[in-house]
Each structure stands twice: as C-alpha cells, then as structure tokens.
Coordinates of C-alpha atoms in Angstrom, one line a residue:
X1 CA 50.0 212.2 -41.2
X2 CA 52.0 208.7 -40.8
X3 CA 51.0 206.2 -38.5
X4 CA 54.2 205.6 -36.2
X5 CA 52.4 202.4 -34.8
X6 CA 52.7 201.4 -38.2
X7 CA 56.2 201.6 -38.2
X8 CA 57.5 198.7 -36.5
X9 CA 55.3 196.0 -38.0
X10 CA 56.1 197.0 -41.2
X11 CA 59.8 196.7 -40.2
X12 CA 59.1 193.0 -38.8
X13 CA 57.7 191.9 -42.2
X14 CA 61.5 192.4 -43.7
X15 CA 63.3 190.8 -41.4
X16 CA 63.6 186.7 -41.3
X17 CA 65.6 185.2 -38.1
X18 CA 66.9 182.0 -40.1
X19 CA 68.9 182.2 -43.6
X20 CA 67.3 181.1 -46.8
X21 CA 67.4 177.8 -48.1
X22 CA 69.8 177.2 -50.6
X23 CA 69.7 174.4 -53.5
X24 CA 70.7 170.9 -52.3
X25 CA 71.1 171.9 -48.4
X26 CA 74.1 172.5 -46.5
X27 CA 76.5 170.0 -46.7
X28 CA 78.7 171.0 -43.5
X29 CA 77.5 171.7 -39.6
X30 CA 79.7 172.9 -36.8
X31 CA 79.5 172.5 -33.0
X32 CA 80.7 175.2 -30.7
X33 CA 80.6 174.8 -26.8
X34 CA 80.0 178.2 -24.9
X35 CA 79.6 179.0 -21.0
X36 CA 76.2 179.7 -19.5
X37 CA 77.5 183.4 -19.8
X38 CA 78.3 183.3 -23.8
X39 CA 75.3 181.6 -24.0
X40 CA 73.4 184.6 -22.6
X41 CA 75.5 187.0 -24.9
X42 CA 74.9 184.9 -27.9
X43 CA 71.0 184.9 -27.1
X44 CA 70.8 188.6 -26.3
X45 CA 73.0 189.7 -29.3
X46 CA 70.8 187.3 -31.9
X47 CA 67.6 189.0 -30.2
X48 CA 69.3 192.6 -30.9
X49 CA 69.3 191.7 -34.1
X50 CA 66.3 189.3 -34.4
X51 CA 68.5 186.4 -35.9
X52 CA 69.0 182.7 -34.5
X53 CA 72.2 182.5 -33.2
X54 CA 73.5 180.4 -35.5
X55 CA 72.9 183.3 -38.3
X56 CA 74.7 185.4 -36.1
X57 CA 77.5 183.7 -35.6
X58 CA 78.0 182.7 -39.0
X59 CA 77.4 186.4 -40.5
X60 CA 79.5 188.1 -38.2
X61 CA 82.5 185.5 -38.6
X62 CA 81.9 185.4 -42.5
X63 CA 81.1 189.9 -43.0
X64 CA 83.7 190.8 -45.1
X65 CA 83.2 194.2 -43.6
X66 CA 82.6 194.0 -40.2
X67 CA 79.0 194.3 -41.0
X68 CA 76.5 191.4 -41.0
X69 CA 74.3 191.3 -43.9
X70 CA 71.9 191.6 -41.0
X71 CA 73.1 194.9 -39.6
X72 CA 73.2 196.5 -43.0
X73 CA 69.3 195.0 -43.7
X74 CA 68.5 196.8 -40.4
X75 CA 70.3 199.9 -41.1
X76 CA 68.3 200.2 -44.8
X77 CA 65.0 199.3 -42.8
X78 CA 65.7 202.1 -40.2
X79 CA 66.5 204.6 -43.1
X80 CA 63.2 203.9 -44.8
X81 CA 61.0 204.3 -41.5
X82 CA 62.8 207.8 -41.1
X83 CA 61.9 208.8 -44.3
X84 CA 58.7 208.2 -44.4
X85 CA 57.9 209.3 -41.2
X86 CA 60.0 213.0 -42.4
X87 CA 58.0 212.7 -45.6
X88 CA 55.0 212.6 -42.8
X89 CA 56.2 215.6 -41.2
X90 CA 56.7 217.5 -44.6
X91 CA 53.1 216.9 -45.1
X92 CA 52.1 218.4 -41.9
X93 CA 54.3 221.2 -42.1
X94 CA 52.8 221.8 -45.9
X95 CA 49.6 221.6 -44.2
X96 CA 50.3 224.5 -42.2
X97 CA 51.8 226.8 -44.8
X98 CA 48.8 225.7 -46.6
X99 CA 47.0 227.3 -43.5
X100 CA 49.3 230.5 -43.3
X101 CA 48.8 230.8 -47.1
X102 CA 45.0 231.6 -46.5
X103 CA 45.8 234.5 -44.2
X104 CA 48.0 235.9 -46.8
X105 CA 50.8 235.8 -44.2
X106 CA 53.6 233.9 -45.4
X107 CA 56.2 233.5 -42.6
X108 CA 59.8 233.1 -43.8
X109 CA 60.4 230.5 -40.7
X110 CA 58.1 228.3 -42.5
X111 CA 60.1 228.6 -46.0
X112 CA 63.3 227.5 -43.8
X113 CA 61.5 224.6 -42.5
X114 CA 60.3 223.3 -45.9
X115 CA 63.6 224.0 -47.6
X116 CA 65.4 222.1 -44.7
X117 CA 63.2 219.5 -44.9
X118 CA 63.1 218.4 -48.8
X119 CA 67.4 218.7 -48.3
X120 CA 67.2 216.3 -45.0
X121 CA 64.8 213.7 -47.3
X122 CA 67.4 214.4 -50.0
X123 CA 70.1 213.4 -48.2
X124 CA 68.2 210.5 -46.6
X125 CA 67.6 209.4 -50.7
X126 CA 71.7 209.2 -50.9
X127 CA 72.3 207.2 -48.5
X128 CA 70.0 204.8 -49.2
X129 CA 71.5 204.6 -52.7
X130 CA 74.9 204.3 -51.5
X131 CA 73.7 201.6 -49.5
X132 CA 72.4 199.8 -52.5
X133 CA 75.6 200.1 -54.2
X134 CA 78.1 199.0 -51.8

C-alpha cells in the first residue's frame, strides 16, 4: 500500500524556490515598484507555486507558452504522485483478486477494475512522456 504521507515530502525535495546559478552571475537586475496590494498578490502567487517572487516574475514574463517552467515542474510532479499512488491502488485491488481467487469465485467486476486501472496508469505514462517532449 503507498504511504500518502509520503507524498508531499517527496514532492518538496523537487522543487527549489530560487533559480540555478549560472556561470559568471547575472550581469543585469531590475527594480519594480508595486502597491501594498501587488505586493500581497506577488507573495501569495510565489507561495502557490513555492518560488521567490523574483522567479515568478521573471518565468511568467519570459514562458514562451504561458506556462512557467515552474508550473510545468509542478504539473510532472503531480502526475508522478498520481501514479504511484494508482500503482498503490492496483496493488490493493490485486490483493483482493488475489483473495477472491482462493475462493474460486472470480467476480467479473473485479476484471473491470483491473483492466481500467492498467489503461488509466497507461494513459498517465503518455502524458508524462508528452510532457518530456514538449
């Protein structure tokens, strides 16, 4: 059975608020003035995303795509918690045929389930890849 405690702590180990260094520093800074209330947007948006706001304003003016580097880190991150956590519920739900398999009574509800499971983890698979790719 997986752990869901586990889940978010191994989440928090791939995530890094400030960007990586890069070879001889950054040679250019910028100053931006905001209200008290942008400043509380700002703060609660870079917490969304567990970034310091200067990584958040600088991936989401520089995403080609609309989508931070950040938001698509998060988004692979979420995709592997859910499949490990299906692969957990596969297990259980082997477990139990397992059980129904020593009566003798195989029930074809428990067929469905396993077939629409391994399809669900194979579709999870693709989009993971697709992420990868894009």
């Amino acid at each position: 059975m997986v752990a869901v405690a586990e889940e978010p702590a191994k989440a928090r180990r791939l995530v890094r608020r400030r960007r990586a260094n890069v070879t001889g520093g950054r040679q250019h800074s910028h100053r931006v003035m905001v209200t008290p209330e942008e400043e509380a947007l700002l703060l609660q948006r870079a917490e969304e995303h567990r970034v310091t706001v200067p990584r958040l304003l600088i991936e989401s003016a520089l995403a080609p795509t609309g989508e931070t580097p950040t938001e698509r880190r998060n988004a692979v991150v979420e995709l592997f918690a859910v499949h490990r956590l299906l692969a957990g519920i596969a297990n259980n739900v082997n477990q139990m045929a397992k059980a129904m398999n020593a009566t003798g009574e195989v029930q074809a509800e428990m067929v469905a389930t396993l077939r629409a499971v391994r399809r669900v983890a194979e579709r999870i698979d693709d989009a993971v890849d697709r992420l990868g790719q894009s």
